[in-house]
Every structure is written in C-alpha cells, then in structure tokens.
Coordinates of C-alpha atoms in Angstrom, one line a residue:
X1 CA -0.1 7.1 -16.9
X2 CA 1.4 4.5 -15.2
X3 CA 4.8 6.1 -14.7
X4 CA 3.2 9.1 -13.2
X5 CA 1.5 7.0 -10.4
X6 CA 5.0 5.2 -9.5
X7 CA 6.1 6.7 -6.4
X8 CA 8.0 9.8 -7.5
X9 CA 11.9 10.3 -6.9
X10 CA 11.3 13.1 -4.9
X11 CA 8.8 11.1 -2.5
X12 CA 11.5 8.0 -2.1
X13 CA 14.2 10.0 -1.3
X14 CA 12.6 12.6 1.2
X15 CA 11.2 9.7 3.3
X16 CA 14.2 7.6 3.3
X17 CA 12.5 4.4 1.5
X18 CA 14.9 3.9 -1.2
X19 CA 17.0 0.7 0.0
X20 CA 19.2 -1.4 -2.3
X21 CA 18.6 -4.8 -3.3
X22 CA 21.9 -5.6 -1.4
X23 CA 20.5 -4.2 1.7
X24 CA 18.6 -7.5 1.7
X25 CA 19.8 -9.8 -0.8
X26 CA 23.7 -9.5 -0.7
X27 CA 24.3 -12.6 -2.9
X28 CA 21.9 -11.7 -5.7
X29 CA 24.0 -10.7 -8.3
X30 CA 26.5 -13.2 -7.9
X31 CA 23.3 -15.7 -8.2
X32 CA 21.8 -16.7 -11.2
X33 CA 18.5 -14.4 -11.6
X34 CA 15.1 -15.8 -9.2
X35 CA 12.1 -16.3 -11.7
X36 CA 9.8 -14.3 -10.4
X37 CA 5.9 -13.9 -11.4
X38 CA 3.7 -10.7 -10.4
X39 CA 0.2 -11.7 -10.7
X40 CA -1.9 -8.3 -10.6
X41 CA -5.7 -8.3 -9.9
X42 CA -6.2 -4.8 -11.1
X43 CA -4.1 -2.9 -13.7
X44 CA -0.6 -1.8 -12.6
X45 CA -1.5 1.8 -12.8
X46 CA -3.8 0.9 -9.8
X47 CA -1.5 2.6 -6.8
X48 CA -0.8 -0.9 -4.5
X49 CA 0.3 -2.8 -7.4
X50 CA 2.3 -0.1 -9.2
X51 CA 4.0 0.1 -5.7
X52 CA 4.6 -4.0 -6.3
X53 CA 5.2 -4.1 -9.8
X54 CA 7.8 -0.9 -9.7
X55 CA 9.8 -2.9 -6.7
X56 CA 10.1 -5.7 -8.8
X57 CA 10.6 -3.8 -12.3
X58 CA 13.8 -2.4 -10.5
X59 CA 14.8 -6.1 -9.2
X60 CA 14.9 -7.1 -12.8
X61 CA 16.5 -4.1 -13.6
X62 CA 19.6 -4.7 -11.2
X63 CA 19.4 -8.4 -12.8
X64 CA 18.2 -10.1 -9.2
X65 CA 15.3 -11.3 -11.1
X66 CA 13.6 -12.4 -14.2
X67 CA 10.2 -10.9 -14.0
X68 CA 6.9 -12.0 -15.9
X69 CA 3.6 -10.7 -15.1
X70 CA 0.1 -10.5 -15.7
X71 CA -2.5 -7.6 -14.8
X72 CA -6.2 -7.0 -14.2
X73 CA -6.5 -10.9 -13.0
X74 CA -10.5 -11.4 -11.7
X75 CA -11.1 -13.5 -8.4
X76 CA -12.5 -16.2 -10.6
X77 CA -8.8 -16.6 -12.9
X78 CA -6.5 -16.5 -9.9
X79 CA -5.8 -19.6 -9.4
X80 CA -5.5 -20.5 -12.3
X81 CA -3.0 -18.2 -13.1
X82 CA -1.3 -19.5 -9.9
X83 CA -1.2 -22.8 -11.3
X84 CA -0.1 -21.6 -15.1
X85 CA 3.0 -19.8 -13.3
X86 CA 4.3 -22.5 -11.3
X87 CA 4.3 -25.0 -14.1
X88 CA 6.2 -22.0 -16.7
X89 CA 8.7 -22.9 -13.4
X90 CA 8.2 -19.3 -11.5
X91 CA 10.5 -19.7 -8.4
X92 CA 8.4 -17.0 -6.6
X93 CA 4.9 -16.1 -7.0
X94 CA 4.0 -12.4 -6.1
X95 CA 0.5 -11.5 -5.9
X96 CA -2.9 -10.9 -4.1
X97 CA -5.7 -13.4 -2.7
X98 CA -7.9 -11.0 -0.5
X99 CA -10.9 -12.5 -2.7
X100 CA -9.7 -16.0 -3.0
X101 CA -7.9 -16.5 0.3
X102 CA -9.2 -20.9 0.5
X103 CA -8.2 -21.5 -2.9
X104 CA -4.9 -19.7 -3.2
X105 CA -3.4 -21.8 -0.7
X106 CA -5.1 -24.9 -2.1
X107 CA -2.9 -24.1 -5.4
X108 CA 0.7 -23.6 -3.2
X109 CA 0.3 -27.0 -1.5
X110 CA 0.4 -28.7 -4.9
X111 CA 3.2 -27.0 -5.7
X112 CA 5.5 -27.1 -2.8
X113 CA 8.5 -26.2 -4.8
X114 CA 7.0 -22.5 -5.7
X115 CA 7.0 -20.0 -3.2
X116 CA 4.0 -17.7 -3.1
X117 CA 4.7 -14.1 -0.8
X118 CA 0.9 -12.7 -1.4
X119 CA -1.1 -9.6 0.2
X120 CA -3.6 -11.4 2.3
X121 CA -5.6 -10.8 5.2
X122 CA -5.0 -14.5 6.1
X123 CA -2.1 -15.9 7.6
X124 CA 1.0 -18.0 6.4
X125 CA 0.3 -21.7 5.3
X126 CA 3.1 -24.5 5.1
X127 CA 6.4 -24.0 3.8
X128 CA 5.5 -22.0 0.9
X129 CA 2.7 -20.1 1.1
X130 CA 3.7 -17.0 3.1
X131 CA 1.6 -13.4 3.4
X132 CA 2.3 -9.4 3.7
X133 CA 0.4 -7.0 5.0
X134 CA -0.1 -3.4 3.5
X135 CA 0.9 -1.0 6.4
X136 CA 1.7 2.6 5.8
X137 CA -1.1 3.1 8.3
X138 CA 1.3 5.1 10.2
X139 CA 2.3 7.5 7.7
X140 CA -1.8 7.8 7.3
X141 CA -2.0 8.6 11.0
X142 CA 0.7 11.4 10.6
X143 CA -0.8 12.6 7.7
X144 CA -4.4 12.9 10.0
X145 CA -2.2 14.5 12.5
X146 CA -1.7 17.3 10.3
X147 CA -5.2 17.3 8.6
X148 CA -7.0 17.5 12.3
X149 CA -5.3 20.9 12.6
X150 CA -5.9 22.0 8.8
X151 CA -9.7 21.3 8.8
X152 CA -12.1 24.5 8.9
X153 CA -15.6 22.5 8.6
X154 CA -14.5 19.9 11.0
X155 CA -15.3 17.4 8.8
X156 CA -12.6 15.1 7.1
X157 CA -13.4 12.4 4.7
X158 CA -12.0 8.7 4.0
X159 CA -12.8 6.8 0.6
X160 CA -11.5 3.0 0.6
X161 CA -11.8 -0.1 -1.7
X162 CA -14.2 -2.4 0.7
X163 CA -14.1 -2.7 4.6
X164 CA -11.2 -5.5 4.5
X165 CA -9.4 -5.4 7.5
X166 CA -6.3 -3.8 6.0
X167 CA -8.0 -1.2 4.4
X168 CA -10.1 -0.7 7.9
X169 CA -6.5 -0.4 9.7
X170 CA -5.2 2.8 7.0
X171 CA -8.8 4.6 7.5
X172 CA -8.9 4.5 11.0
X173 CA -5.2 5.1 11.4
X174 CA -5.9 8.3 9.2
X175 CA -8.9 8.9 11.4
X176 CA -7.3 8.3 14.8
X177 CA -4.8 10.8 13.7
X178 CA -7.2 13.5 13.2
X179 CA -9.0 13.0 16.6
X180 CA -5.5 13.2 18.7
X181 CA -5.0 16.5 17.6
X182 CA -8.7 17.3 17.2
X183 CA -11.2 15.2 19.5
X184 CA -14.4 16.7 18.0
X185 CA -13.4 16.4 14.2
X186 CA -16.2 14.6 12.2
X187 CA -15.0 11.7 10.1
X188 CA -17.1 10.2 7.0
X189 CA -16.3 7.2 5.8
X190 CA -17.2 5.6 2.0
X191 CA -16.8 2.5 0.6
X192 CA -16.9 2.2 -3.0
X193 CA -17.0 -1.8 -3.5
X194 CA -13.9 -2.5 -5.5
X195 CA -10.1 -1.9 -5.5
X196 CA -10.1 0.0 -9.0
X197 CA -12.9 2.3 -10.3
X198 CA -11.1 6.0 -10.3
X199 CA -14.5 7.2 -11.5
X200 CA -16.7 6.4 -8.3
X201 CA -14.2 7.0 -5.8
X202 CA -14.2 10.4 -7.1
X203 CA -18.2 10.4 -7.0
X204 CA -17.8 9.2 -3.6
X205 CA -15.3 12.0 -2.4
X206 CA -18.0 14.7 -4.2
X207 CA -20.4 13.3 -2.2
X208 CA -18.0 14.0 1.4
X209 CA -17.4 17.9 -0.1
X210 CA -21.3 18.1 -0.2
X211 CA -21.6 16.4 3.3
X212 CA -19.0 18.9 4.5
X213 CA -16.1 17.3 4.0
X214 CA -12.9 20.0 3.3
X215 CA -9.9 17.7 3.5
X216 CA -10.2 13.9 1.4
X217 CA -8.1 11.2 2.3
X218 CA -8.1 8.7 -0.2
X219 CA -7.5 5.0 0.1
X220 CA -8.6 5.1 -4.1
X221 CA -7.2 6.4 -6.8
X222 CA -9.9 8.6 -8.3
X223 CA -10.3 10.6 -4.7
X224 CA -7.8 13.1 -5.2
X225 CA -9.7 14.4 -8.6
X226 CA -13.1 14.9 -5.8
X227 CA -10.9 17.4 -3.8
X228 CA -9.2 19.1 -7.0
X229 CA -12.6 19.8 -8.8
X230 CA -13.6 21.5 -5.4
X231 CA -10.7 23.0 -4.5
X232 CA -9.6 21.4 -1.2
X233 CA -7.0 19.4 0.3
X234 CA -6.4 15.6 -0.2
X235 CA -3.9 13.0 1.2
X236 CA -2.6 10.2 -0.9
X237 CA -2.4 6.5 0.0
X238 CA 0.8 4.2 -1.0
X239 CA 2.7 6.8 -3.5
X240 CA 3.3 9.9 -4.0
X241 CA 0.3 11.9 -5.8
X242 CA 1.8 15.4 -5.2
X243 CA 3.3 16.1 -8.4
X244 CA 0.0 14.8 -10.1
X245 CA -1.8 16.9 -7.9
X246 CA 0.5 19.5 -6.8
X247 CA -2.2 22.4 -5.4
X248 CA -4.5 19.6 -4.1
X249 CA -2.1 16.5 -2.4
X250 CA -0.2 17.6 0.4
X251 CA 0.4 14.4 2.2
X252 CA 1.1 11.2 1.3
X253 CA 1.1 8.2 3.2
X254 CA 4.0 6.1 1.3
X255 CA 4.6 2.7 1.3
X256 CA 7.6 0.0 -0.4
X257 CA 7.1 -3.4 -1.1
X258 CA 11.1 -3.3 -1.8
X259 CA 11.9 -4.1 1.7
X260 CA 9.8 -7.4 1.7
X261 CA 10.5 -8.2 -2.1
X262 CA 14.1 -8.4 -0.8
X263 CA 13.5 -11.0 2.6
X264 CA 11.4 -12.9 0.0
X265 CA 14.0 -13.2 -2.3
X266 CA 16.7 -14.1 0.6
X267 CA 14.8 -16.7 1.8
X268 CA 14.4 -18.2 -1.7
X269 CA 17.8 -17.9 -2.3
X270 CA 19.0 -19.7 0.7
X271 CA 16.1 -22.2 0.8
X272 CA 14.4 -21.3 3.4
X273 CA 11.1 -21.7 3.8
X274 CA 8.4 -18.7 2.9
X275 CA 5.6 -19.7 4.4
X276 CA 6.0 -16.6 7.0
X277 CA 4.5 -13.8 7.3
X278 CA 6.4 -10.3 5.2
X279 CA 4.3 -8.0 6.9
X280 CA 6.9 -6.1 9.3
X281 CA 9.3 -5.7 6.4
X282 CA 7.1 -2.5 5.4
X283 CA 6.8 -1.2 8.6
X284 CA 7.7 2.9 9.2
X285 CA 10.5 1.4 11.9
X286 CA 11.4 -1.0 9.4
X287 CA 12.3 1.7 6.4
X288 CA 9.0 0.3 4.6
X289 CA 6.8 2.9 5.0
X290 CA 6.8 6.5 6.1
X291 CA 5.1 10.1 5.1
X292 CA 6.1 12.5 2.6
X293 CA 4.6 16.0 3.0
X294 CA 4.5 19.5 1.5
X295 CA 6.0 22.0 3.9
X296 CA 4.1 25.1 4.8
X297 CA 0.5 23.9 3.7
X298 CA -0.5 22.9 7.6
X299 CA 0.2 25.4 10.4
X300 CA 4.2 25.2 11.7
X301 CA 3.1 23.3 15.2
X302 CA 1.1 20.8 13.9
X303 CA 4.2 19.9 11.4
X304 CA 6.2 20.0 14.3
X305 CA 4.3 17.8 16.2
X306 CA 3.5 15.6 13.8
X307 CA 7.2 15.5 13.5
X308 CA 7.6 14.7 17.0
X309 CA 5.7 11.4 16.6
X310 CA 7.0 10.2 13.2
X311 CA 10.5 10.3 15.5
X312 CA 8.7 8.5 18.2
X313 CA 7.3 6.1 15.8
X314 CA 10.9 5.1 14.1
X315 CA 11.9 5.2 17.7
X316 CA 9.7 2.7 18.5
X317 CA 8.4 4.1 21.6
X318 CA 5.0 5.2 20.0
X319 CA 2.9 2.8 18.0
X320 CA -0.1 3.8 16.1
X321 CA -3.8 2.1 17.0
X322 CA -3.6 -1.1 15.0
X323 CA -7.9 -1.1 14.2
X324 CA -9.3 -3.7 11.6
X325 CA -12.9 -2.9 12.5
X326 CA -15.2 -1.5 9.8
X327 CA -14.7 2.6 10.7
X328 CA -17.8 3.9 11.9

C-alpha cells in the first residue's frame, strides 16, 4: 500500500520535481553518510509523510544518508523519541511538532549538537531547531482553477486534517482558485479532527456529495474513495493519486520534501546552523511543488488558462493568496 501512495514516476517527471541530491548537496558522496532520523506521527502510508519518508528513502539509497525511523509516533511520545534519537547520535532529526510545538524545542536546546528540520507552524529556534512549511498550495489553487470551470452543481468540497494554519492555507488556496474562475461557486468545508483516519474523511466527503458537492478536493487520504463510490471528480493533495484512482483523480496538487531534505543536509554538512526556516525550498518557483493533471478531463480553456498562471507563478509575477484563516 505504501508504494502505491509514493508519488508515482509519472507524477515526478511530468511536473518537473525530480531533482538530484547533487543539485543540493554536491559533496555528499564524497562525505561520509549524515545520520539521519525520520520521526513519523502517523504511518508512512499517510500521504505527507510518505512524501518525507520516500525523499529520504532515496537519500539513503544514493548513500547521502543513513536513515532510521519510527512511524505512528502520538503527541504524548514525541519528545521522547526526540530525545532517544539524539542520544543513538542522529545528526539530523526529521519530523513533525504541529501538536507539540513548546516541548519539541525544549528537547533541541539540550541537544545543541542535533539538528532538528520539523514541519511546524511555529517558527525557527536557536541554532538547531529549524521549521518547513507544507506548501503545494499553489498547485491546489491551479487545480481549483480547473475544477471552478468543471463543476455542474456549483458546489465543490474540501476535506482537511484540523484547521491548522497550513492546512487552512491548501483549502483556501484550492478554494480561491475555484472562485477566480467561478465567483459564485459554493465551497464546503470539513474538518475531520486528525491527520490519519481514511475511513471518516471518506464519511466526510459522502456527506459534501449529499450536500451537493460534484467535485472533492481532499486534504485526506480517504476522500478520494467519497468521490469514486459516487462517481465524481476528486483532486489529490501532496502525491499523485491518479493511478490509484485513475477514472476519479484528475488533479493533483504535488509536493517534494527532496528540495529541503537537500538544504538541510548542506547546512549540516558544512556546519552551519539549521535553526532557519525550509519552507521556500518547496515552493512551485522553487522546483518543490507544482500540479500534475490529466489532460482532456476539464474544458481546453480552463487548462489553458490554468496553464497561463502555473507560468506566471514559476515566473514569479503571480503569487497565490497566502490565507491561514479557518475557511469559511
């Protein structure tokens, strides 16, 4: 299962996100491998930490890194696992502290020798402690783009984790998208409460197709199967669904954590310090993020001008609405 939810060749390659570890690291291989611990709060099959798990899989692979990890990690055992991994003598820590933001960076002051890079909706601390941001929101506003112009009820529908202000950012991205090419599209919002529960997203995206709802876009794994028991349209968040889903997914709003795995890495390798924030690293402009599409599903002008922005975006003269507000 899990190998099916790793973003797909097909989806690297069309949307340009497949960058070496040399891109970023040029020394690596000529260094002796980085220690590097993955601490995962939900399984890996979960879609945001296959996406970090897979990036640093293939590190290990090309011999950049050593690689341990640990999976399904509660709120209430993170730091401890923190704590375990420095003293094993992890040089880097890669993880998540969205539920224990206070305490994470309690645990990388007493251990100023380990570098922590974690997804966090805080910001950097010391030398050590530094943060990343999930943002394929861009590819999520593209992909609303084309759903705005798709729709028949006028009704689209978003299911996400909890209203954090990351996941608030990818929703209203995808919403904001909809509404520039369709000001009087309705937009339902759901919040299922965790980060891994495949079974009550999909309850939750059942509950959009009864509200009206004709195309899903889901922040959770578990969405996609709502739309493919009623026969509509969903977009995918972070990897590429479409060959799980190929008559159901016809968007997906990619993103890499290869791209900030790899500043991370430099930065340990040259001693510098981490406590900075990753976030930009996986960025659409950056090569971090971007939107992989099936052609022909949405009408030819709304792929063209969705098209037409993705360019502006990369360009950087066009960036999307940057919203952490709880959608409304």
């Amino acid at each position: 299962m899990i190998d099916k939810l790793l973003i797909s060749r097909r989806g690297v390659l069309a949307s340009g996100l497949a960058l070496s570890a040399s891109a970023f690291i040029p020394s690596a291989r000529a260094a002796a491998a980085v220690k590097v611990a993955g601490i995962h709060g939900s399984p890996v099959e979960n879609a945001w930490n296959s996406v970090l798990h897979k990036a640093l899989q293939d590190a290990a692979a090309e011999g950049a890194i050593e690689y341990v990890f640990s999976e399904g990690v509660s709120g209430t055992d993170y730091p401890r696992a923190m704590r375990e991994y420095a003293e094993q003598g992890a040089k880097l820590i890669i993880g998540e502290t969205f539920p224990v933001e206070k305490q994470a960076r309690e645990v990388a002051a007493d251990y100023p020798e380990t570098a922590f890079v974690m997804g966090s909706s805080g910001k950097e601390a010391g030398d050590n402690f530094g943060v990343f941001g999930t943002w394929n929101f861009d590819g999520a506003y593209l992909a609303g783009m084309l759903a705005g112009k798709m729709t028949k009820s006028n009704i689209v529908g978003s299911v996400g984790a909890m209203p954090i202000p990351e996941v608030n950012m990818l929703i209203n991205a995808f919403g904001a998208g909809v509404k520039a090419v369709n000001p009087d599209a309705k937009h339902l919002v759901t919040f299922i409460g965790t980060f891994f529960d495949p079974p009550k997203a999909r309850e939750a995206g059942l509950a959009q197709i009864d509200a009206g709802a004709d195309i899903l876009f889901g922040e959770r794994i578990g969405t996609a199967d709502a739309a493919k028991e009623r026969s509509i349209k969903s977009v995918g968040s972070l990897i590429d669904y479409t060959p799980r889903y190929p008559d159901t997914v016809f968007a997906n709003a990619l993103w890499n954590f290869r791209p900030i795995l790899n500043a991370a890495l430099a930065d340990v390798a040259a001693g510098k310090p981490t406590g900075r924030d990753y976030t930009a690293y996986g960025l659409m402009k950056e090569g971090g993020s971007d939107i992989v599409f099936v052609k022909g599903v949405a009408p030819a002008e709304a792929e063209a001008a969705m098209e037409a922005k993705r360019a502006e975006i990369k360009a950087g003269t066009f960036e999307v609405p940057r919203i952490m507000d709880e959608p409304k």
